[in-house]
PDB file of C-alpha atoms in Angstrom:
ATOM      1  CA  MET A   1     -21.324  78.707 -18.397  1.00 56.00           C
ATOM      2  CA  ASP A   2     -19.920  76.362 -20.985  1.00 57.00           C
ATOM      3  CA  ASN A   3     -17.119  75.455 -18.611  1.00 54.00           C
ATOM      4  CA  LEU A   4     -19.592  74.703 -15.844  1.00 56.00           C
ATOM      5  CA  LYS A   5     -21.654  72.479 -18.141  1.00 59.00           C
ATOM      6  CA  ARG A   6     -18.523  70.751 -19.353  1.00 57.00           C
ATOM      7  CA  SER A   7     -17.410  70.173 -15.752  1.00 54.00           C
ATOM      8  CA  GLN A   8     -20.808  68.771 -14.834  1.00 59.00           C
ATOM      9  CA  ASP A   9     -20.747  66.470 -17.880  1.00 59.00           C
ATOM     10  CA  ASN A  10     -17.246  65.329 -16.965  1.00 54.00           C
ATOM     11  CA  MET A  11     -18.362  64.699 -13.377  1.00 51.00           C
ATOM     12  CA  ARG A  12     -21.404  62.753 -14.567  1.00 55.00           C
ATOM     13  CA  HIS A  13     -19.226  60.755 -16.954  1.00 51.00           C
ATOM     14  CA  LEU A  14     -16.692  60.006 -14.196  1.00 47.00           C
ATOM     15  CA  LEU A  15     -19.465  59.118 -11.763  1.00 46.00           C
ATOM     16  CA  ILE A  16     -21.073  56.739 -14.281  1.00 56.00           C
ATOM     17  CA  LYS A  17     -17.688  55.222 -15.117  1.00 54.00           C
ATOM     18  CA  TYR A  18     -16.772  54.861 -11.432  1.00 48.00           C
ATOM     19  CA  THR A  19     -20.179  53.380 -10.559  1.00 47.00           C
ATOM     20  CA  SER A  20     -19.950  50.940 -13.496  1.00 51.00           C
ATOM     21  CA  THR A  21     -16.475  49.902 -12.397  1.00 51.00           C
ATOM     22  CA  LEU A  22     -17.704  49.378  -8.854  1.00 45.00           C
ATOM     23  CA  ILE A  23     -20.687  47.348 -10.029  1.00 50.00           C
ATOM     24  CA  MET A  24     -18.544  45.257 -12.385  1.00 52.00           C
ATOM     25  CA  GLY A  25     -15.959  44.782  -9.650  1.00 54.00           C
ATOM     26  CA  TYR A  26     -18.703  43.869  -7.222  1.00 49.00           C
ATOM     27  CA  ARG A  27     -20.110  41.310  -9.680  1.00 50.00           C
ATOM     28  CA  ALA A  28     -16.640  39.883 -10.364  1.00 50.00           C
ATOM     29  CA  GLY A  29     -15.987  39.804  -6.639  1.00 49.00           C
ATOM     30  CA  LEU A  30     -19.280  38.041  -6.008  1.00 45.00           C
ATOM     31  CA  THR A  31     -18.564  35.549  -8.773  1.00 47.00           C
ATOM     32  CA  SER A  32     -15.104  34.854  -7.359  1.00 45.00           C
ATOM     33  CA  PHE A  33     -16.518  34.507  -3.866  1.00 40.00           C
ATOM     34  CA  ALA A  34     -19.243  32.139  -5.093  1.00 43.00           C
ATOM     35  CA  CYS A  35     -16.626  30.010  -6.881  1.00 40.00           C
ATOM     36  CA  VAL A  36     -14.446  29.822  -3.767  1.00 35.00           C
ATOM     37  CA  VAL A  37     -17.436  28.841  -1.610  1.00 34.00           C
ATOM     38  CA  PHE A  38     -18.514  26.197  -4.143  1.00 36.00           C
ATOM     39  CA  VAL A  39     -15.034  24.626  -4.449  1.00 33.00           C
ATOM     40  CA  TRP A  40     -14.514  24.731  -0.684  1.00 33.00           C
ATOM     41  CA  GLY A  41     -17.895  23.093  -0.194  1.00 36.00           C
ATOM     42  CA  MET A  42     -17.142  20.353  -2.713  1.00 35.00           C
ATOM     43  CA  LEU A  43     -13.653  19.574  -1.449  1.00 33.00           C
ATOM     44  CA  GLY A  44     -13.695  20.617   2.148  1.00 32.00           C
ATOM     45  CA  CYS A  45     -16.560  18.544   3.464  1.00 29.00           C
ATOM     46  CA  LYS A  46     -15.162  15.071   2.990  1.00 30.00           C
ATOM     47  CA  SER A  47     -14.003  13.170   6.038  1.00 28.00           C
ATOM     48  CA  LYS A  48     -10.410  12.128   6.185  1.00 33.00           C
ATOM     49  CA  PRO A  49      -9.957   8.396   5.463  1.00 34.00           C
ATOM     50  CA  SER A  50      -7.984   7.952   8.692  1.00 33.00           C
ATOM     51  CA  GLU A  51     -10.942   9.312  10.670  1.00 35.00           C
ATOM     52  CA  GLN A  52     -13.282   6.872   8.938  1.00 36.00           C
ATOM     53  CA  ALA A  53     -10.907   3.953   9.531  1.00 39.00           C
ATOM     54  CA  ALA A  54     -10.605   4.833  13.217  1.00 38.00           C
ATOM     55  CA  ALA A  55     -14.315   4.361  13.938  1.00 39.00           C
ATOM     56  CA  PRO A  56     -14.522   1.944  16.896  1.00 41.00           C
ATOM     57  CA  GLU A  57     -17.493  -0.016  15.538  1.00 47.00           C
ATOM     58  CA  GLU A  58     -15.719  -0.753  12.262  1.00 61.00           C
ATOM     59  CA  GLU A  59     -14.665  -4.345  11.717  1.00 70.00           C
ATOM     60  CA  SER A  60     -10.954  -5.080  11.280  1.00 80.00           C
ATOM     61  CA  ILE A  61      -9.927  -5.596   7.663  1.00 82.00           C
ATOM     62  CA  THR A  62      -8.397  -8.966   8.590  1.00 80.00           C
ATOM     63  CA  THR A  63     -11.808 -10.248   9.681  1.00 85.00           C
ATOM     64  CA  LYS A  64     -13.773  -8.335   7.052  1.00 89.00           C
ATOM     65  CA  ILE A  65     -12.154 -10.050   4.033  1.00 93.00           C
ATOM     66  CA  LYS A  66     -13.301 -13.655   3.870  1.00 95.00           C
ATOM     67  CA  ILE A  67     -11.361 -16.038   1.620  1.00 97.00           C
ATOM     68  CA  ASN A  68     -11.018 -19.756   0.972  1.00 96.00           C
ATOM     69  CA  ASN A  69      -8.119 -21.656  -0.518  1.00 97.00           C
ATOM     70  CA  LEU A  70      -8.741 -23.693  -3.658  1.00 96.00           C
ATOM     71  CA  ASN A  71      -9.539 -26.737  -1.487  1.00 96.00           C
ATOM     72  CA  ASN A  72     -12.535 -24.691  -0.266  1.00 96.00           C
ATOM     73  CA  GLU A  73     -11.059 -24.290   3.224  1.00 97.00           C
ATOM     74  CA  ALA A  74     -11.411 -20.950   5.005  1.00 96.00           C
ATOM     75  CA  ILE A  75      -8.243 -18.902   5.392  1.00 95.00           C
ATOM     76  CA  ALA A  76      -8.103 -16.420   8.255  1.00 93.00           C
ATOM     77  CA  LEU A  77      -6.079 -13.347   7.330  1.00 92.00           C
ATOM     78  CA  SER A  78      -5.108 -13.151  10.990  1.00 90.00           C
ATOM     79  CA  GLN A  79      -2.786 -16.105  10.297  1.00 92.00           C
ATOM     80  CA  TYR A  80      -0.615 -13.598   8.408  1.00 92.00           C
ATOM     81  CA  HIS A  81      -0.242 -11.340  11.489  1.00 89.00           C
ATOM     82  CA  GLY A  82       3.278  -9.934  11.498  1.00 91.00           C
ATOM     83  CA  LYS A  83       3.419 -10.093   7.698  1.00 95.00           C
ATOM     84  CA  THR A  84       2.447  -7.591   5.032  1.00 96.00           C
ATOM     85  CA  VAL A  85      -0.460  -8.979   3.003  1.00 97.00           C
ATOM     86  CA  PHE A  86      -1.058  -7.932  -0.610  1.00 98.00           C
ATOM     87  CA  ILE A  87      -4.552  -8.928  -1.789  1.00 98.00           C
ATOM     88  CA  ASN A  88      -5.520  -8.266  -5.385  1.00 98.00           C
ATOM     89  CA  ILE A  89      -9.230  -8.700  -6.181  1.00 98.00           C
ATOM     90  CA  TRP A  90      -9.690  -9.761  -9.809  1.00 98.00           C
ATOM     91  CA  ALA A  91     -11.910 -11.732 -12.207  1.00 97.00           C
ATOM     92  CA  THR A  92     -11.282 -14.043 -15.151  1.00 97.00           C
ATOM     93  CA  TRP A  93     -13.315 -11.719 -17.436  1.00 97.00           C
ATOM     94  CA  CYS A  94     -11.448  -8.540 -16.385  1.00 97.00           C
ATOM     95  CA  GLY A  95      -8.877  -7.461 -18.998  1.00 97.00           C
ATOM     96  CA  PRO A  96      -6.923  -5.051 -16.755  1.00 97.00           C
ATOM     97  CA  CYS A  97      -6.839  -7.708 -13.997  1.00 97.00           C
ATOM     98  CA  ILE A  98      -5.309 -10.270 -16.336  1.00 97.00           C
ATOM     99  CA  LYS A  99      -2.847  -7.726 -17.735  1.00 98.00           C
ATOM    100  CA  GLU A 100      -1.751  -6.786 -14.186  1.00 98.00           C
ATOM    101  CA  MET A 101      -1.127 -10.339 -12.937  1.00 98.00           C
ATOM    102  CA  PRO A 102       2.332 -10.942 -14.468  1.00 98.00           C
ATOM    103  CA  SER A 103       3.570  -7.758 -12.759  1.00 99.00           C
ATOM    104  CA  ILE A 104       2.219  -9.082  -9.438  1.00 99.00           C
ATOM    105  CA  GLU A 105       4.140 -12.317  -9.989  1.00 98.00           C
ATOM    106  CA  ARG A 106       7.330 -10.357 -10.802  1.00 99.00           C
ATOM    107  CA  ALA A 107       6.866  -8.163  -7.702  1.00 99.00           C
ATOM    108  CA  LYS A 108       6.398 -11.324  -5.629  1.00 98.00           C
ATOM    109  CA  ASN A 109       9.661 -12.699  -7.034  1.00 98.00           C
ATOM    110  CA  ILE A 110      11.522  -9.430  -6.414  1.00 98.00           C
ATOM    111  CA  LEU A 111      10.306  -9.408  -2.792  1.00 98.00           C
ATOM    112  CA  LYS A 112      10.552 -13.173  -2.221  1.00 97.00           C
ATOM    113  CA  ASP A 113      12.962 -12.770   0.708  1.00 97.00           C
ATOM    114  CA  ARG A 114      10.802 -10.125   2.384  1.00 97.00           C
ATOM    115  CA  ASN A 115       7.978 -10.550   4.893  1.00 96.00           C
ATOM    116  CA  ILE A 116       5.048 -10.284   2.453  1.00 97.00           C
ATOM    117  CA  ALA A 117       2.311 -12.625   1.216  1.00 98.00           C
ATOM    118  CA  PHE A 118       0.742 -12.092  -2.211  1.00 98.00           C
ATOM    119  CA  LEU A 119      -2.844 -13.312  -2.645  1.00 98.00           C
ATOM    120  CA  VAL A 120      -4.999 -12.967  -5.749  1.00 98.00           C
ATOM    121  CA  ALA A 121      -8.692 -13.335  -4.932  1.00 98.00           C
ATOM    122  CA  SER A 122     -11.681 -13.862  -7.217  1.00 97.00           C
ATOM    123  CA  ASN A 123     -15.297 -14.434  -6.229  1.00 97.00           C
ATOM    124  CA  GLU A 124     -15.788 -16.828  -9.133  1.00 98.00           C
ATOM    125  CA  SER A 125     -16.114 -20.586  -8.648  1.00 98.00           C
ATOM    126  CA  ILE A 126     -13.079 -22.571  -7.545  1.00 97.00           C
ATOM    127  CA  GLU A 127     -13.227 -24.454 -10.862  1.00 98.00           C
ATOM    128  CA  GLU A 128     -13.049 -21.187 -12.841  1.00 98.00           C
ATOM    129  CA  ILE A 129     -10.144 -19.934 -10.728  1.00 98.00           C
ATOM    130  CA  GLN A 130      -8.263 -23.247 -11.072  1.00 98.00           C
ATOM    131  CA  GLY A 131      -8.861 -23.290 -14.830  1.00 97.00           C
ATOM    132  CA  PHE A 132      -7.504 -19.754 -15.123  1.00 97.00           C
ATOM    133  CA  ALA A 133      -4.485 -20.575 -12.932  1.00 97.00           C
ATOM    134  CA  THR A 134      -3.665 -23.658 -15.010  1.00 97.00           C
ATOM    135  CA  LYS A 135      -4.026 -21.802 -18.312  1.00 97.00           C
ATOM    136  CA  ARG A 136      -1.961 -18.752 -17.242  1.00 95.00           C
ATOM    137  CA  ASN A 137       0.714 -20.708 -15.348  1.00 95.00           C
ATOM    138  CA  LEU A 138       1.554 -17.817 -12.996  1.00 97.00           C
ATOM    139  CA  ASP A 139       3.198 -18.565  -9.655  1.00 97.00           C
ATOM    140  CA  LEU A 140       0.602 -16.840  -7.482  1.00 98.00           C
ATOM    141  CA  GLN A 141      -1.483 -17.877  -4.486  1.00 97.00           C
ATOM    142  CA  TYR A 142      -5.031 -17.973  -5.850  1.00 98.00           C
ATOM    143  CA  VAL A 143      -7.882 -17.763  -3.345  1.00 98.00           C
ATOM    144  CA  GLN A 144     -11.643 -17.514  -3.581  1.00 98.00           C
ATOM    145  CA  LEU A 145     -13.220 -14.348  -2.192  1.00 97.00           C
ATOM    146  CA  GLN A 146     -16.393 -15.150  -0.262  1.00 95.00           C
ATOM    147  CA  ASN A 147     -17.851 -11.687   0.319  1.00 92.00           C
ATOM    148  CA  LEU A 148     -17.262  -9.341  -2.624  1.00 88.00           C
ATOM    149  CA  GLU A 149     -20.566  -7.506  -2.060  1.00 87.00           C
ATOM    150  CA  GLU A 150     -19.806  -6.789   1.610  1.00 89.00           C
ATOM    151  CA  LEU A 151     -16.517  -5.141   0.643  1.00 90.00           C
ATOM    152  CA  ASN A 152     -18.369  -2.656  -1.587  1.00 89.00           C
ATOM    153  CA  ILE A 153     -15.837  -3.012  -4.394  1.00 90.00           C
ATOM    154  CA  GLN A 154     -16.970  -0.854  -7.317  1.00 90.00           C
ATOM    155  CA  ALA A 155     -14.437  -1.904  -9.973  1.00 94.00           C
ATOM    156  CA  LEU A 156     -11.673  -4.384 -10.684  1.00 97.00           C
ATOM    157  CA  PRO A 157      -8.843  -4.857 -10.135  1.00 98.00           C
ATOM    158  CA  THR A 158      -8.830  -3.625  -6.549  1.00 97.00           C
ATOM    159  CA  THR A 159      -5.780  -4.054  -4.344  1.00 97.00           C
ATOM    160  CA  TYR A 160      -5.644  -4.077  -0.555  1.00 96.00           C
ATOM    161  CA  ILE A 161      -2.344  -3.949   1.313  1.00 96.00           C
ATOM    162  CA  ILE A 162      -2.417  -4.775   5.006  1.00 95.00           C
ATOM    163  CA  ASN A 163       0.616  -3.969   7.152  1.00 93.00           C
ATOM    164  CA  PRO A 164       2.212  -6.420   9.618  1.00 91.00           C
ATOM    165  CA  ALA A 165       0.018  -5.010  12.424  1.00 90.00           C
ATOM    166  CA  GLY A 166      -3.114  -6.028  10.480  1.00 91.00           C
ATOM    167  CA  GLU A 167      -4.080  -2.483   9.447  1.00 92.00           C
ATOM    168  CA  LEU A 168      -5.249  -1.517   5.985  1.00 94.00           C
ATOM    169  CA  VAL A 169      -2.610   0.907   4.698  1.00 95.00           C
ATOM    170  CA  PHE A 170      -3.313   0.887   0.958  1.00 95.00           C
ATOM    171  CA  LEU A 171      -6.469   0.504  -1.102  1.00 96.00           C
ATOM    172  CA  GLU A 172      -6.562   1.198  -4.816  1.00 95.00           C
ATOM    173  CA  THR A 173      -8.832   0.373  -7.693  1.00 96.00           C
ATOM    174  CA  GLY A 174      -7.312   0.086 -11.131  1.00 96.00           C
ATOM    175  CA  TYR A 175      -4.456  -1.394 -13.083  1.00 96.00           C
ATOM    176  CA  ARG A 176      -0.876  -0.940 -11.909  1.00 97.00           C
ATOM    177  CA  GLU A 177       2.505  -2.395 -12.902  1.00 98.00           C
ATOM    178  CA  TRP A 178       3.474  -3.747  -9.496  1.00 98.00           C
ATOM    179  CA  ASP A 179       7.072  -4.560 -10.428  1.00 98.00           C
ATOM    180  CA  GLU A 180       7.963  -0.965 -11.347  1.00 98.00           C
ATOM    181  CA  ALA A 181      10.589   0.607  -9.079  1.00 98.00           C
ATOM    182  CA  ALA A 182       8.180   3.084  -7.439  1.00 97.00           C
ATOM    183  CA  ASN A 183       5.737   0.288  -6.568  1.00 97.00           C
ATOM    184  CA  ILE A 184       8.475  -1.984  -5.204  1.00 98.00           C
ATOM    185  CA  GLU A 185       9.597   0.978  -3.082  1.00 97.00           C
ATOM    186  CA  LEU A 186       6.001   1.467  -1.858  1.00 95.00           C
ATOM    187  CA  LEU A 187       5.718  -2.214  -0.915  1.00 96.00           C
ATOM    188  CA  THR A 188       9.141  -2.182   0.767  1.00 96.00           C
ATOM    189  CA  LYS A 189       8.187   0.841   2.888  1.00 94.00           C
ATOM    190  CA  ILE A 190       4.996  -0.909   3.978  1.00 93.00           C
ATOM    191  CA  ILE A 191       6.897  -4.120   4.775  1.00 93.00           C
ATOM    192  CA  ASP A 192       9.444  -2.119   6.785  1.00 92.00           C
ATOM    193  CA  ASN A 193       6.547  -0.288   8.487  1.00 84.00           C
ATOM    194  CA  GLN A 194       7.760   3.171   7.471  1.00 62.00           C
TER     195      GLN A 194
END
């Protein structure tokens, strides 16, 4: 009788242990599943940028960006068709923008024999831009951006790179050393349409 009771106790103990393991495994499995679903939902639902850019009703980047030279004359980006266009959006009060500018000038000099135009665009007054240009003495083509709000730029500096076909191929917000080897390689690949 003792053996029978012991066997029943052992069976109960094993059953409880097995059931607990199943329940814990089930909970862990559910938690893992919930995490996978959450991450997939957060990451998997974004549209691809190329799909957004391909929308037929979307305006071409070369007509969307509106700039004037420092004589207050409109410049059509379409005049650069067949050329890579580097446009850096900046401001005189933006520390990272100012820090980045010498590297843009050096990149321009490194690529001077290549088919690329470097523009630095601010939405500030022409007088403010000219004053900055005179004070900094950088060999850059300064332009005045006419429609910052329409471009939905959230932070500065922001850089657009448009390929020779007039397509936006690079858009980045934030500071970058444009004369570093990796960035020169990036620009060269865009110029060469690779």
